Amino acid sequence: MKTPRVFEILFCGLVFLGIIDSAAQAADLIMHYDTPANLAGDWQKDGRVGSLPIGNGRIGGMVFGGTAQDWLPFNEITLWSGDETTRGTYQAFGDLGISLPGHDQGLSNYSRDLDLEQGVAHVSYTKDGVEYKREYFASHPAQAIVVHLTANKPGSYTGKIELTDMHNGTITAEGNRITCSGNLGASAGRTTNHELYESQVVVLNQGGKTAVDGNDISFTGCDAVTIVLGAGTSYILDYDKKYNGENPHAKLTTQMDAAGKKSADYLLAEHEKDYQALFGRVALNLGDTTAEIKALPLDQRLAAYTQNGNDPGLEAMFFQFGRYLLLSSSRDILPANLQGLWNDSNSPGWGSDYHTNINIEMNYWLAEPANLGECTAPLFNFVQAMIPSYRNIVAKTAAASLAGNPPRPSRGGDPVETFLSSDGKPLRGWAVATQSTPWGQTDYTWNKSANAWYMQHFYEHYAFTQDKEFLAKVAYPLMKEVCQFWEDDLKKLPDGTYVAPLGWSPEHGPHEDGVTYDQEVIWDLFDNTVHAADVLGNDKAFRDEIANLRDHLVQPKVGQWGQLMEWMTEKTGQASTDGPLDTPQDHHRHISQLFGLYPGHQITPQTPDLFAASKVIINARGDAGATEWSFAWRAAFWARLLDGENAYARLKHELAISTGNKAGTGVNFLENYPPFQIDGNLGATAAMCEMLLQSQTPEITLLPALPKAWATGSFKGLRARGGFEVDAAWTDGKLTSATVRSITGTGGQVRYGDKVVSLDLKPGQSKTLGPAL
């Protein structure tokens, strides 16, 4: 590798440090409150409750911060009812209770917060001259939630620890440990799902003493108390074993024994090191917020923002909160579901499942650009583990169709899906319906092109990382199989073009051939597969077949009033349950025909007619029917349309406090449909990435959709396709400097405004650019 000159090293270093310093100066990463959350409230449905999420990717909890009584509802991401054929739902696990008698009176200086930089929640208050403090964190290295209680006077802690269960499990206490175990299937009266589960709490005291008190553990006169909570199930990602594995007791006990031998300080230090190695990659400064506003408790600060705006520090915090949520809910066995992993209901909205027509995909839009690529592994593992079940469903359906008995559709208005090609042969490959669970079960209505949408995430991981081994061994074989499915299923029209048969534009309008959403998702799959084959330099015959199909797909069309059409045939006002179709009066929350704009790459400024038509349809749809996730999608659309003001307006709407049934944020930043859905949070962070940096074309575009509200600021560590990492700073809306580092990429081009320059970088090299590039 060529060694840069000393001057270049010094200059790059100074600019880089300046960007870091600029971002750090405005860092506003502590969500603080001056009251506990409402223990009596339903935090999933009422955004005013304000409990704070912690999670290690597999285990999570909500911090309420009560004083005399505190409850931490907790979850383990694999606890699900149902099985391969029966629709199940994500389940609540239990609650950790902390009782401190007398701590409901004579209190002062109460504070509660979540430090996004540390990944730690805190509670503190003063009682009778004693300062009491608690730390809550979910440790990935320890695979446990830790609560650490301290005070500045020895012997100040007397109270009780409880463990409750949401499924009538058996709870026992012995020594310093509480154990709860059960059989989820047995507790629900089922015979097909025998998922075993267990939670354990270990109580460690400094000074004083502990004792078993029935099924609880009491502590008396302690200087400090450390509570370690773990949970596990018998679920495994193995279709051949029907996703049922071993009893979790032995593994959980080993984890708890190991964590129990470490001090609270050690557990905290290893957690922070692990967490910050991922979270700390990105810094963002969107401008200065006054000290007076920053000092407000977050609920009051959000109320002020809802009324007045003008708080760029809050917007930067919201961006980082999205990164925090993904990092906290997607590191291990299963991907983030509709609520990430936080849920205190056994019948949550939509089952808190994996919706395939945008929601699970939106959860992961931010992962690569926001420098959390490792968090995609649970999504990839999940898809690969579900495919055998989906293949089986497709094969059984095709066999039944050949026998003259195609399965009845799950909804009365759905068409019969035979999974037979136009010449009557079973389709190769697999498909998935709109709703899905970790048992390989899928239902509601077929969303066949979700198989191609899933593949976009596999290819994007390669695009950002340039990991050819991942492309060759993981992504490409899966992409090829999905291409084969569509080779078999596509329908040839008399003019020689191809359409996907009997599609449905989520969740809108009739089922018919050539739905724009399907056409764009399949085009994206074919285009990515062609590029993947070119990179790998093999499979040329198949590559050419797919390129030919791609080029003969029916393309998105422009309608009578200049709109990007949602269906191949214009509806001209045909009514549906959601209103008149294909008119400016259609304000549906989905705008699925804009997939090709974002997250796809089919519609760009280089396709001016489609680009203009995209503006027409998004303006016509408006925001009246939008929900929290669709505000995030609209923001990303406007960012791809290079319109920072419209993108910013949608983000402001999303960040406004939710009232009644109106979409928006709760006082803890969690997006409230209602109920809470995490995709709005994660999608909003992805949209902000698009406003600051884009790379869906061969160029890396700096500040493509910067709004006036972010006139001065900086970012560090955002990722771009091609294997690059980017820092940038700007003043008065104009770029002042940018540094592009090649992590794994070669070559590269950068655009700012109308200026484009070549980088000519090799892995490990970087280049710093000024305002004129």
PDB file of C-alpha atoms in Angstrom, residues 559-561 563 565 567 569-575 580-585:
ATOM      1  CA  GLY A 559     -50.524   7.658 -15.130  1.00  0.00           C
ATOM      2  CA  GLN A 560     -53.022  10.159 -16.470  1.00  0.00           C
ATOM      3  CA  TRP A 561     -52.380  12.816 -13.846  1.00  0.00           C
ATOM      4  CA  GLN A 563     -48.460   9.899 -10.962  1.00  0.00           C
ATOM      5  CA  MET A 565     -48.976   4.110 -11.108  1.00  0.00           C
ATOM      6  CA  TRP A 567     -50.945  -1.072 -10.818  1.00  0.00           C
ATOM      7  CA  THR A 569     -53.669  -0.937 -15.425  1.00  0.00           C
ATOM      8  CA  GLU A 570     -54.915   2.434 -14.202  1.00  0.00           C
ATOM      9  CA  LYS A 571     -57.962   2.248 -11.948  1.00  0.00           C
ATOM     10  CA  THR A 572     -59.334   5.765 -12.651  1.00  0.00           C
ATOM     11  CA  GLY A 573     -61.158   6.019  -9.369  1.00  0.00           C
ATOM     12  CA  GLN A 574     -62.181   2.392  -8.745  1.00  0.00           C
ATOM     13  CA  ALA A 575     -63.288   2.231  -5.123  1.00  0.00           C
ATOM     14  CA  PRO A 580     -60.925   5.789  -4.642  1.00  0.00           C
ATOM     15  CA  LEU A 581     -57.902   4.178  -6.268  1.00  0.00           C
ATOM     16  CA  ASP A 582     -55.486   5.925  -8.621  1.00  0.00           C
ATOM     17  CA  THR A 583     -56.779   9.380  -7.768  1.00  0.00           C
ATOM     18  CA  PRO A 584     -55.257  12.301  -5.843  1.00  0.00           C
ATOM     19  CA  GLN A 585     -57.856  11.524  -3.158  1.00  0.00           C
TER      20      GLN A 585
END
